[in-house]
Short mmCIF file of C-alpha atoms and ligand atoms in Angstrom, two decimals:
data_model
loop_
_atom_site.label_atom_id
_atom_site.label_comp_id
_atom_site.label_asym_id
_atom_site.label_seq_id
_atom_site.Cartn_x
_atom_site.Cartn_y
_atom_site.Cartn_z
CA MET A 1 31.73 -5.32 -23.35
CA THR A 2 29.48 -7.04 -20.88
CA ARG A 3 25.91 -5.79 -20.79
CA LYS A 4 24.20 -5.09 -17.47
CA PRO A 5 21.87 -7.99 -16.72
CA LEU A 6 18.09 -7.08 -16.92
CA ARG A 7 16.42 -6.30 -13.76
CA GLU A 8 13.45 -8.34 -12.86
CA VAL A 9 10.02 -6.65 -12.74
CA ARG A 10 8.01 -7.20 -9.49
CA LEU A 11 4.24 -7.21 -9.64
CA GLY A 12 1.53 -6.90 -7.12
CA ALA A 13 -2.19 -6.30 -7.52
CA ILE A 14 -4.37 -4.40 -5.16
CA SER A 15 -8.07 -5.25 -4.58
CA PRO A 16 -9.59 -1.82 -5.70
CA GLY A 17 -12.38 -1.85 -2.99
CA VAL A 18 -11.44 1.21 -1.01
CA ASN A 19 -9.82 3.72 -3.29
CA SER A 20 -10.95 6.51 -5.60
CA THR A 21 -9.91 4.78 -8.78
CA THR A 22 -12.73 2.31 -8.31
CA VAL A 23 -15.53 2.34 -10.78
CA TRP A 24 -18.49 0.75 -9.13
CA SER A 25 -20.94 2.13 -11.57
CA ASP A 26 -19.65 0.33 -14.59
CA HIS A 27 -22.08 -2.33 -15.87
CA ARG A 28 -19.18 -4.90 -15.62
CA ALA A 29 -18.47 -4.17 -11.97
CA GLY A 30 -19.14 -6.90 -9.49
CA SER A 31 -19.44 -7.15 -5.75
CA GLN A 32 -16.62 -5.59 -3.73
CA ILE A 33 -17.39 -7.80 -0.72
CA ASP A 34 -18.16 -11.31 -2.06
CA PHE A 35 -15.43 -13.77 -1.45
CA SER A 36 -15.77 -14.70 -5.15
CA SER A 37 -14.49 -11.37 -6.14
CA PHE A 38 -11.39 -11.60 -4.06
CA VAL A 39 -10.76 -15.15 -5.20
CA HIS A 40 -11.03 -14.00 -8.84
CA LEU A 41 -8.56 -11.24 -8.46
CA ALA A 42 -6.01 -13.26 -6.37
CA LYS A 43 -6.26 -16.19 -8.69
CA THR A 44 -5.93 -14.09 -11.80
CA ALA A 45 -2.77 -12.53 -10.25
CA GLU A 46 -1.54 -15.97 -9.27
CA SER A 47 -1.97 -17.44 -12.60
CA ALA A 48 -0.05 -14.60 -14.17
CA LYS A 49 2.73 -15.24 -11.53
CA PHE A 50 2.40 -11.98 -9.69
CA ASP A 51 4.49 -11.58 -6.64
CA PHE A 52 1.59 -10.76 -4.34
CA PHE A 53 -2.06 -9.84 -3.88
CA PHE A 54 -2.68 -6.85 -1.71
CA LEU A 55 -5.47 -5.32 0.45
CA ALA A 56 -5.67 -1.87 1.62
CA GLU A 57 -7.42 -0.98 4.98
CA GLY A 58 -9.66 1.55 6.64
CA LEU A 59 -10.89 1.31 10.18
CA ARG A 60 -13.88 3.54 9.62
CA VAL A 61 -15.87 4.80 6.70
CA ARG A 62 -15.34 8.48 6.02
CA GLU A 63 -18.04 11.08 6.56
CA LYS A 64 -18.75 14.47 5.11
CA ASN A 65 -20.66 16.88 7.45
CA GLY A 66 -21.40 14.03 9.76
CA LEU A 67 -22.88 11.68 7.19
CA ILE A 68 -21.39 8.82 5.46
CA TYR A 69 -19.45 9.99 2.51
CA ASP A 70 -21.19 8.02 -0.35
CA LEU A 71 -18.03 8.01 -2.53
CA ASP A 72 -16.20 5.93 -0.06
CA VAL A 73 -16.97 2.71 -1.89
CA VAL A 74 -18.43 -0.23 -0.06
CA GLY A 75 -17.36 -0.13 3.60
CA ARG A 76 -14.27 -1.64 4.93
CA PRO A 77 -14.15 -5.43 5.53
CA ASP A 78 -11.43 -6.64 7.75
CA THR A 79 -8.17 -7.45 5.90
CA LEU A 80 -6.90 -10.56 7.79
CA PRO A 81 -9.90 -12.78 7.50
CA ILE A 82 -9.89 -12.19 3.79
CA LEU A 83 -6.28 -13.04 3.41
CA ALA A 84 -6.67 -16.03 5.65
CA ALA A 85 -9.50 -17.32 3.48
CA LEU A 86 -7.40 -16.68 0.27
CA ALA A 87 -4.67 -18.78 1.90
CA ALA A 88 -6.87 -21.78 1.38
CA VAL A 89 -7.48 -21.21 -2.33
CA THR A 90 -4.07 -20.03 -3.52
CA GLU A 91 -0.64 -21.84 -3.41
CA ASN A 92 2.13 -19.46 -4.50
CA ILE A 93 1.11 -15.87 -4.55
CA GLY A 94 2.21 -13.63 -1.53
CA LEU A 95 -0.71 -12.23 0.46
CA ILE A 96 -0.01 -8.73 1.83
CA GLY A 97 -2.47 -6.89 4.13
CA THR A 98 -2.43 -3.26 5.32
CA ILE A 99 -2.73 -3.04 9.09
CA ASN A 100 -2.69 0.17 10.96
CA ALA A 101 0.19 0.74 13.40
CA THR A 102 -1.61 3.66 14.97
CA PHE A 103 -4.48 1.87 16.74
CA ASN A 104 -3.51 -1.75 17.05
CA GLU A 105 -1.29 -3.47 19.71
CA PRO A 106 1.84 -5.21 18.68
CA TYR A 107 0.98 -8.41 20.37
CA GLU A 108 -2.24 -8.95 18.49
CA VAL A 109 -0.65 -7.88 15.02
CA ALA A 110 2.38 -9.93 15.54
CA ARG A 111 0.20 -12.93 16.40
CA GLN A 112 -2.07 -12.44 13.46
CA PHE A 113 0.80 -12.11 10.87
CA ALA A 114 2.70 -15.10 12.41
CA THR A 115 -0.50 -17.10 12.05
CA LEU A 116 -0.95 -15.97 8.46
CA ASP A 117 2.54 -16.99 7.72
CA HIS A 118 1.85 -20.38 8.98
CA LEU A 119 -1.41 -20.71 7.01
CA THR A 120 0.31 -19.66 3.88
CA ALA A 121 3.51 -21.53 4.38
CA GLY A 122 5.48 -18.34 4.11
CA ARG A 123 3.50 -16.07 1.85
CA ALA A 124 2.41 -13.50 4.36
CA GLY A 125 3.20 -9.67 4.25
CA TRP A 126 2.24 -6.70 6.38
CA ASN A 127 1.89 -3.19 4.91
CA VAL A 128 2.34 -0.95 7.91
CA VAL A 129 0.34 2.32 7.70
CA THR A 130 0.23 5.17 10.14
CA SER A 131 -3.14 6.18 8.49
CA SER A 132 -4.51 9.56 7.78
CA ASP A 133 -7.91 8.55 9.16
CA ALA A 134 -8.09 10.88 12.14
CA PHE A 135 -11.40 10.02 13.58
CA THR A 136 -10.72 6.28 13.69
CA GLY A 137 -9.64 6.63 17.30
CA ALA A 138 -13.18 7.03 18.44
CA ASN A 139 -13.72 3.36 17.50
CA PHE A 140 -11.16 2.27 19.98
CA ARG A 141 -10.63 2.20 23.69
CA ARG A 142 -7.69 4.53 23.43
CA GLY A 143 -9.49 7.14 21.46
CA GLY A 144 -7.88 10.16 19.81
CA PHE A 145 -5.26 10.28 17.10
CA LEU A 146 -1.55 10.85 17.57
CA PRO A 147 0.41 13.84 16.15
CA TYR A 148 2.11 13.11 12.89
CA GLU A 149 5.57 12.43 14.16
CA GLU A 150 4.48 10.26 16.92
CA ARG A 151 2.41 8.11 14.48
CA TYR A 152 5.76 7.05 12.82
CA GLU A 153 7.49 6.75 16.19
CA ARG A 154 4.73 4.42 17.39
CA ALA A 155 4.84 2.50 14.18
CA ALA A 156 8.75 2.01 14.48
CA GLU A 157 8.37 0.85 18.06
CA MET A 158 5.51 -1.43 17.20
CA LEU A 159 7.71 -3.12 14.57
CA GLU A 160 10.46 -3.48 17.15
CA VAL A 161 8.17 -5.16 19.50
CA ALA A 162 6.63 -7.40 16.81
CA ARG A 163 10.19 -8.51 15.84
CA ALA A 164 11.00 -9.37 19.32
CA LEU A 165 7.93 -11.46 19.51
CA TRP A 166 8.73 -13.31 16.11
CA ASP A 167 12.23 -13.81 17.46
CA SER A 168 11.02 -15.26 20.77
CA TRP A 169 10.61 -18.87 19.53
CA PRO A 170 13.89 -20.46 18.47
CA ASP A 171 13.62 -22.74 15.40
CA ASP A 172 14.31 -25.75 17.57
CA ALA A 173 11.61 -24.75 20.07
CA ILE A 174 9.61 -27.98 19.51
CA VAL A 175 11.34 -31.33 19.93
CA ALA A 176 8.20 -33.52 20.28
CA ASP A 177 10.19 -36.46 21.62
CA GLY A 178 7.56 -38.99 22.50
CA ALA A 179 10.22 -41.46 23.88
CA ASP A 180 11.47 -38.93 26.32
CA GLY A 181 8.13 -37.44 26.98
CA ARG A 182 9.42 -34.01 26.16
CA PHE A 183 7.61 -31.52 23.89
CA TRP A 184 9.49 -28.30 24.37
CA SER A 185 13.27 -27.83 24.07
CA ARG A 186 13.24 -25.01 26.69
CA PRO A 187 10.82 -23.89 29.31
CA ASP A 188 11.12 -20.15 28.52
CA ILE A 189 9.84 -20.28 24.82
CA GLY A 190 8.10 -17.04 23.67
CA SER A 191 9.34 -14.90 26.54
CA PHE A 192 9.47 -11.23 25.73
CA ALA A 193 9.92 -7.90 27.37
CA HIS A 194 9.82 -4.46 26.04
CA SER A 195 9.71 -1.11 27.69
CA GLY A 196 9.59 2.06 25.56
CA LYS A 197 7.69 5.25 25.10
CA HIS A 198 4.67 3.80 23.53
CA PHE A 199 4.73 0.11 24.66
CA ASP A 200 5.51 -1.44 28.03
CA VAL A 201 4.75 -5.11 27.50
CA GLN A 202 6.08 -8.41 28.80
CA GLY A 203 4.73 -11.86 28.52
CA GLN A 204 4.95 -14.94 26.41
CA PHE A 205 4.35 -15.00 22.72
CA SER A 206 1.99 -17.96 21.66
CA VAL A 207 2.95 -18.64 18.05
CA PRO A 208 5.93 -20.80 16.97
CA ALA A 209 8.43 -19.27 14.57
CA SER A 210 6.79 -19.00 11.16
CA PRO A 211 8.17 -20.04 7.82
CA GLN A 212 9.49 -16.54 6.85
CA GLY A 213 10.57 -15.63 10.42
CA TYR A 214 8.87 -12.21 9.80
CA PRO A 215 6.38 -11.47 7.27
CA VAL A 216 7.58 -9.20 4.40
CA ILE A 217 7.16 -5.53 5.65
CA LEU A 218 5.87 -2.98 3.32
CA GLN A 219 5.27 0.66 4.17
CA ALA A 220 2.95 3.09 2.58
CA GLY A 221 3.52 6.93 2.97
CA ASP A 222 5.27 9.47 0.95
CA ALA A 223 6.39 12.26 3.27
CA GLU A 224 9.74 12.67 4.88
CA ALA A 225 8.96 10.85 8.19
CA GLY A 226 7.48 8.00 6.18
CA ARG A 227 10.66 7.79 4.05
CA ASP A 228 12.89 7.55 7.06
CA PHE A 229 10.61 4.90 8.55
CA GLY A 230 10.32 2.93 5.32
CA GLY A 231 13.97 3.23 4.41
CA SER A 232 14.98 1.89 7.72
CA TYR A 233 12.43 -0.79 8.57
CA ALA A 234 10.60 -2.00 5.42
CA ASP A 235 11.40 -4.65 2.76
CA GLY A 236 9.27 -2.62 0.31
CA ILE A 237 7.61 0.76 -0.12
CA PHE A 238 4.26 1.35 -1.60
CA THR A 239 4.25 4.99 -2.86
CA MET A 240 2.07 7.14 -5.05
CA VAL A 241 5.06 9.11 -6.52
CA ARG A 242 4.09 9.34 -10.17
CA ASN A 243 6.16 11.70 -12.29
CA LEU A 244 9.26 9.92 -13.77
CA ASP A 245 11.93 12.34 -12.49
CA ASP A 246 10.39 12.59 -9.13
CA ALA A 247 10.10 8.75 -9.09
CA ARG A 248 13.98 8.37 -9.96
CA LYS A 249 14.82 10.90 -7.19
CA TYR A 250 12.54 9.15 -4.62
CA TYR A 251 14.13 5.68 -5.60
CA ARG A 252 17.68 7.06 -5.06
CA GLU A 253 16.77 8.71 -1.75
CA VAL A 254 14.95 5.95 -0.13
CA LYS A 255 17.46 3.23 -1.24
CA ALA A 256 20.25 5.30 0.27
CA ARG A 257 18.53 5.18 3.62
CA LYS A 258 18.72 1.48 3.39
CA VAL A 259 22.26 1.43 2.53
CA ALA A 260 23.00 3.87 5.34
CA ILE A 261 21.97 1.33 7.82
CA GLY A 262 24.11 -1.34 6.36
CA GLY A 263 21.62 -2.94 3.86
CA ALA A 264 21.94 -3.49 0.12
CA PRO A 265 19.90 -1.49 -2.24
CA ASP A 266 18.01 -4.53 -3.45
CA ASP A 267 16.80 -5.22 0.27
CA LEU A 268 14.29 -2.50 -0.20
CA LEU A 269 11.81 -2.52 -3.20
CA ILE A 270 10.30 0.56 -4.35
CA LEU A 271 6.71 -0.38 -5.64
CA PRO A 272 4.66 2.57 -6.71
CA GLY A 273 0.87 2.06 -7.15
CA ALA A 274 0.01 2.27 -10.93
CA THR A 275 -3.16 2.40 -12.91
CA PHE A 276 -3.46 1.35 -16.64
CA ALA A 277 -5.59 1.41 -19.59
CA LEU A 278 -5.05 -1.00 -22.52
CA GLY A 279 -6.36 -1.13 -26.19
CA ASP A 280 -5.59 -3.01 -29.39
CA THR A 281 -4.05 0.15 -30.79
CA THR A 282 -2.47 3.10 -29.15
CA GLU A 283 -5.46 5.40 -30.13
CA GLU A 284 -7.91 2.86 -28.71
CA ALA A 285 -5.90 2.70 -25.38
CA HIS A 286 -6.07 6.51 -25.07
CA GLN A 287 -9.85 6.52 -25.79
CA ASN A 288 -10.38 3.82 -23.17
CA ALA A 289 -8.26 5.85 -20.64
CA ALA A 290 -10.40 8.81 -21.26
CA VAL A 291 -13.64 6.87 -20.78
CA ILE A 292 -12.22 5.42 -17.44
CA ARG A 293 -11.16 8.78 -16.24
CA ARG A 294 -14.60 10.29 -16.66
CA GLN A 295 -16.10 7.17 -14.98
CA GLN A 296 -13.78 7.67 -12.10
CA VAL A 297 -14.73 11.24 -11.69
CA SER A 298 -18.47 11.65 -11.73
CA GLY A 299 -19.95 15.12 -11.07
CA ALA A 300 -20.33 14.16 -7.36
CA THR A 301 -16.84 12.90 -7.05
CA ALA A 302 -15.48 16.12 -8.74
CA ILE A 303 -17.36 18.33 -6.07
CA GLY A 304 -16.24 16.03 -3.26
CA TYR A 305 -12.57 16.31 -4.56
CA ILE A 306 -12.43 20.08 -4.54
CA GLU A 307 -14.44 20.36 -1.22
CA GLU A 308 -11.54 18.73 0.45
CA VAL A 309 -9.28 21.60 -0.68
CA TRP A 310 -11.59 24.40 -0.23
CA ASN A 311 -12.79 22.84 3.08
CA ARG A 312 -16.25 24.13 2.34
CA ASP A 313 -19.60 22.47 1.33
CA LEU A 314 -19.65 23.19 -2.53
CA SER A 315 -22.65 21.01 -3.35
CA ALA A 316 -24.54 23.91 -4.73
CA TYR A 317 -21.84 24.30 -7.57
CA ASP A 318 -22.41 22.79 -10.90
CA PRO A 319 -19.64 20.26 -11.63
CA ASP A 320 -19.91 21.31 -15.32
CA GLY A 321 -19.46 24.89 -14.47
CA PRO A 322 -16.30 27.00 -13.53
CA LEU A 323 -14.38 26.72 -10.17
CA PRO A 324 -15.86 28.45 -7.24
CA ALA A 325 -14.82 32.00 -7.08
CA ILE A 326 -14.68 31.87 -3.21
CA GLU A 327 -11.78 31.59 -0.86
CA PRO A 328 -10.97 28.25 1.14
CA ALA A 329 -11.95 27.98 4.85
CA LEU A 330 -8.62 27.37 6.35
CA ASP A 331 -9.31 27.37 10.04
CA ALA A 332 -12.48 25.46 10.18
CA ASP A 333 -12.58 21.71 11.07
CA SER A 334 -12.12 19.37 8.28
CA ILE A 335 -15.27 19.01 6.13
CA ILE A 336 -14.45 15.40 5.38
CA GLN A 337 -14.40 13.76 8.82
CA GLY A 338 -12.07 10.92 9.29
CA LYS A 339 -9.27 12.19 7.12
CA THR A 340 -6.53 14.66 8.29
CA ARG A 341 -6.09 17.57 5.88
CA LEU A 342 -3.51 16.28 3.30
CA THR A 343 -3.38 19.57 1.34
CA ARG A 344 -0.67 21.35 2.96
CA ASP A 345 -1.09 24.69 1.09
CA PRO A 346 -4.72 24.98 -0.18
CA VAL A 347 -4.32 28.63 -1.29
CA ALA A 348 -1.44 27.83 -3.64
CA LEU A 349 -3.07 24.70 -4.93
CA ILE A 350 -6.29 26.69 -5.74
CA ASP A 351 -4.26 29.35 -7.47
CA GLU A 352 -2.60 26.67 -9.57
CA TRP A 353 -5.91 25.08 -10.41
CA ARG A 354 -7.55 28.33 -11.30
CA HIS A 355 -4.67 29.09 -13.69
CA LEU A 356 -4.86 25.62 -15.27
CA ALA A 357 -8.70 25.88 -15.65
CA GLU A 358 -8.50 29.29 -17.25
CA THR A 359 -5.65 28.27 -19.67
CA LYS A 360 -7.31 25.08 -20.78
CA ASN A 361 -10.99 26.22 -20.26
CA LEU A 362 -11.88 23.50 -17.86
CA SER A 363 -15.03 22.98 -15.96
CA ILE A 364 -14.78 21.68 -12.26
CA ARG A 365 -15.13 18.08 -13.48
CA ASP A 366 -12.59 18.55 -16.37
CA LEU A 367 -10.11 19.91 -13.89
CA VAL A 368 -10.56 17.05 -11.50
CA VAL A 369 -10.11 14.59 -14.33
CA GLU A 370 -7.01 16.49 -15.36
CA VAL A 371 -5.44 16.56 -11.98
CA SER A 372 -6.40 13.14 -10.38
CA ALA A 373 -7.40 9.66 -11.80
CA LYS A 374 -4.39 9.43 -14.04
CA GLN A 375 -3.72 6.23 -15.93
CA ASP A 376 0.07 5.70 -15.41
CA PHE A 377 0.45 3.19 -18.35
CA ILE A 378 -1.62 3.65 -21.57
CA GLY A 379 -1.10 1.67 -24.59
CA THR A 380 -1.25 -1.67 -26.37
CA PRO A 381 -0.07 -4.67 -24.18
CA ALA A 382 3.39 -4.40 -25.85
CA GLU A 383 3.62 -0.66 -25.22
CA VAL A 384 2.49 -0.96 -21.59
CA ALA A 385 4.92 -3.79 -21.03
CA GLU A 386 7.69 -1.55 -22.50
CA GLN A 387 6.67 1.46 -20.32
CA ILE A 388 6.76 -0.74 -17.21
CA ASN A 389 10.08 -2.29 -18.25
CA HIS A 390 11.55 0.98 -19.02
CA ARG A 391 10.79 2.43 -15.43
CA VAL A 392 12.31 -0.74 -13.84
CA GLN A 393 15.43 -0.81 -16.03
CA THR A 394 16.02 2.92 -15.44
CA GLU A 395 15.73 2.70 -11.66
CA ALA A 396 12.54 4.59 -11.21
CA ALA A 397 10.78 1.56 -9.50
CA ASP A 398 11.44 -2.09 -8.76
CA GLY A 399 7.98 -2.93 -9.92
CA PHE A 400 4.41 -1.74 -9.47
CA ILE A 401 1.35 -2.45 -7.43
CA LEU A 402 -1.29 -2.49 -10.02
CA ILE A 403 -4.67 -0.81 -9.19
CA PRO A 404 -7.30 -2.13 -11.53
CA HIS A 405 -10.37 0.05 -11.81
CA LEU A 406 -12.88 -2.79 -11.96
CA THR A 407 -13.63 -5.47 -9.45
CA PRO A 408 -13.39 -8.42 -10.09
CA THR A 409 -12.20 -8.55 -13.68
CA GLY A 410 -10.03 -5.58 -13.81
CA LEU A 411 -6.83 -7.57 -14.00
CA ASP A 412 -7.96 -10.09 -16.52
CA GLU A 413 -6.63 -8.34 -19.75
CA PHE A 414 -3.30 -7.25 -18.06
CA ALA A 415 -2.71 -10.81 -16.93
CA ALA A 416 -3.53 -12.36 -20.33
CA LYS A 417 -1.72 -9.77 -22.58
CA VAL A 418 0.89 -7.65 -20.78
CA VAL A 419 2.45 -10.28 -18.64
CA PRO A 420 3.41 -12.43 -21.68
CA GLU A 421 5.09 -9.37 -23.23
CA LEU A 422 7.05 -8.90 -20.08
CA GLN A 423 8.12 -12.61 -20.02
CA GLU A 424 9.10 -12.35 -23.68
CA ARG A 425 11.40 -9.38 -22.73
CA GLY A 426 13.01 -11.85 -20.09
CA VAL A 427 12.09 -9.42 -17.24
CA PHE A 428 9.19 -11.41 -15.59
CA ARG A 429 9.06 -14.88 -14.18
CA THR A 430 7.21 -17.78 -16.00
CA GLU A 431 7.08 -19.91 -13.00
CA TYR A 432 7.38 -19.23 -9.19
CA THR A 433 10.98 -20.13 -8.19
CA GLY A 434 10.72 -19.94 -4.44
CA THR A 435 8.15 -21.14 -1.91
CA THR A 436 8.05 -18.06 0.30
CA LEU A 437 7.13 -14.50 -0.59
CA ARG A 438 10.59 -13.31 0.53
CA GLU A 439 12.28 -15.77 -1.79
CA ASN A 440 10.04 -14.76 -4.77
CA LEU A 441 10.70 -11.02 -4.27
CA GLY A 442 14.47 -11.74 -4.07
CA LEU A 443 14.58 -10.52 -0.48
CA PRO A 444 17.08 -11.84 2.07
CA ALA A 445 15.89 -14.29 4.62
CA ALA A 446 14.60 -12.38 7.63
CA PRO A 447 17.25 -13.32 10.25
CA GLN A 448 20.13 -12.27 8.06
CA ARG A 449 18.36 -8.89 7.23
CA PRO A 450 20.21 -5.95 8.76
CA TRP A 451 17.92 -4.46 11.39
CA PRO A 452 18.50 -1.03 12.82
CA SER A 453 18.60 -2.35 16.30
CA ASP A 454 21.27 0.04 17.61
CA HIS A 455 19.23 2.92 16.44
CA LEU A 456 16.22 1.49 18.02
CA SER A 457 17.76 0.61 21.35
CA THR A 458 18.74 4.19 21.79
CA GLN A 459 15.46 5.47 20.72
CA PHE A 460 13.33 2.94 22.60
CA PRO A 461 15.32 1.33 25.45
CA THR A 462 14.26 -2.26 25.83
CA THR A 463 14.62 -4.33 28.99
CA ALA A 464 15.25 -7.85 28.04
C1 LIG B 1 0.34 4.32 -1.44
C2 LIG B 1 -0.32 4.66 -0.21
C3 LIG B 1 -1.26 3.66 0.36
C4 LIG B 1 -1.78 3.88 1.67
N1 LIG B 1 -2.73 2.91 2.12
C5 LIG B 1 -3.32 3.19 3.25
C6 LIG B 1 -4.21 2.20 3.83
O1 LIG B 1 -4.59 1.21 3.22
N2 LIG B 1 -4.87 2.56 4.96
C7 LIG B 1 -4.54 3.67 5.70
O2 LIG B 1 -5.10 3.87 6.79
N3 LIG B 1 -3.76 4.50 5.22
C8 LIG B 1 -3.09 4.30 4.00
N4 LIG B 1 -2.07 5.33 3.56
C9 LIG B 1 -1.87 6.63 4.38
C10 LIG B 1 -0.53 6.51 5.16
O3 LIG B 1 -0.59 5.64 6.13
C11 LIG B 1 -0.36 7.83 5.74
O4 LIG B 1 -1.22 8.26 6.55
C12 LIG B 1 -0.42 9.09 4.69
O5 LIG B 1 0.19 8.68 3.54
C13 LIG B 1 0.07 10.37 5.32
O6 LIG B 1 1.44 10.05 5.70
P1 LIG B 1 2.76 10.58 4.96
O7 LIG B 1 2.49 12.10 4.93
O8 LIG B 1 3.86 10.02 5.49
O9 LIG B 1 2.54 10.08 3.56
C14 LIG B 1 -1.51 5.10 2.32
C15 LIG B 1 -0.61 6.01 1.81
C16 LIG B 1 0.04 5.80 0.62
C17 LIG B 1 0.95 6.86 0.06
#
């Protein structure tokens, strides 16, 4: 009997600057802004042979009742300059940045990623988000925020335009024949034209074809529209689906979307975000996890968390006391400006929380610790390696985007102790084998990749 070959684990690391798992108050926490912090994280991931280093993005700092929300750690530095700077101090690791498809223009984004792909010799990736940051529009000339479906429509059309731009320079565009006095092979290099619902552009793209052709495309978003979009257009999906059964179902469903458009299941990587807590013994790891969770959920964080669901100012409540006995404000504007309401049914959720709090005798803070800030992988390095490996071998994920809780040292222990365990199991590389991010991720080269152009051309008629 032949055994199925082991599937390789993919690993990325996110800089934890802008998300709720970040513990900035720990005495070991360093700057979230200094370049040295980004360098430390990226280099740690690279020396452990991770596939990529990843940055999230927000275009505005969130507000509560019109004031900056003081749990939105550290502001939002611009993704692309950070990645461009990291290009100079890394050699092999992929550099993936989140860039919003709701507010940017395809020409500028295509140009920035083509440039990053050149600077990194083929290690660039774009995580396309539609963003839930509703008030970001005020920062832009266009203003406003698009309705949900239209955000995905715009994102799809934006990618279509970007692809046309990336394709607009043939590989043999530059001949640089000094004897003949001829630099270009053709006079129309970079010409593009697109006319659709969201974009009507034509002109000339200014960056030669980059090493990967197109950057690796990731997509982050969990709902149906996001699944369709990601399944059709992306090389990888960044998801927060956590529970094992849900993860397997999600994995099958989204891969089926890729197959339906003529791709292979492995052309789309499912990469859930994952947090972890390590210890020398199982018991110590669980103790560490409990400490991290309480660090992640301070009293103020707990109140902020439930305020988003109640949509009310609950600052007068004691985080160590019981859940508020009042009803949520359903029709009022969102209390957290800058974020669309993500809780689809607050009444049902509050009912569920009340039941949980009563059954387990939980305070507000206990409850928030219980329902958020979970450590996905807890154990000794060998146990965590096995948990990760199990999820990959049983098709719940192709790998993970790790979210350390500390900047900049949050990845050190994982890199030093868990990665060798994965390598021993024969499921993680010991050396980079390719030169581009696509090669290292086992993705097909961009031009061969099936692209849903028929689907797009009916949805967004183009004029070439
Ligand atoms: C794992 C994950 C990461 C995300 N990262 C970002 C981000 O960095 N910046 C951003 O503006 N939105 C981010 N989003 C928000 C999505 O772009 C999207 O607005 C949100 O998930 C709601 O859409 P959905 O219902 O399709 O998931 C992220 C979402 C998920 C699930």
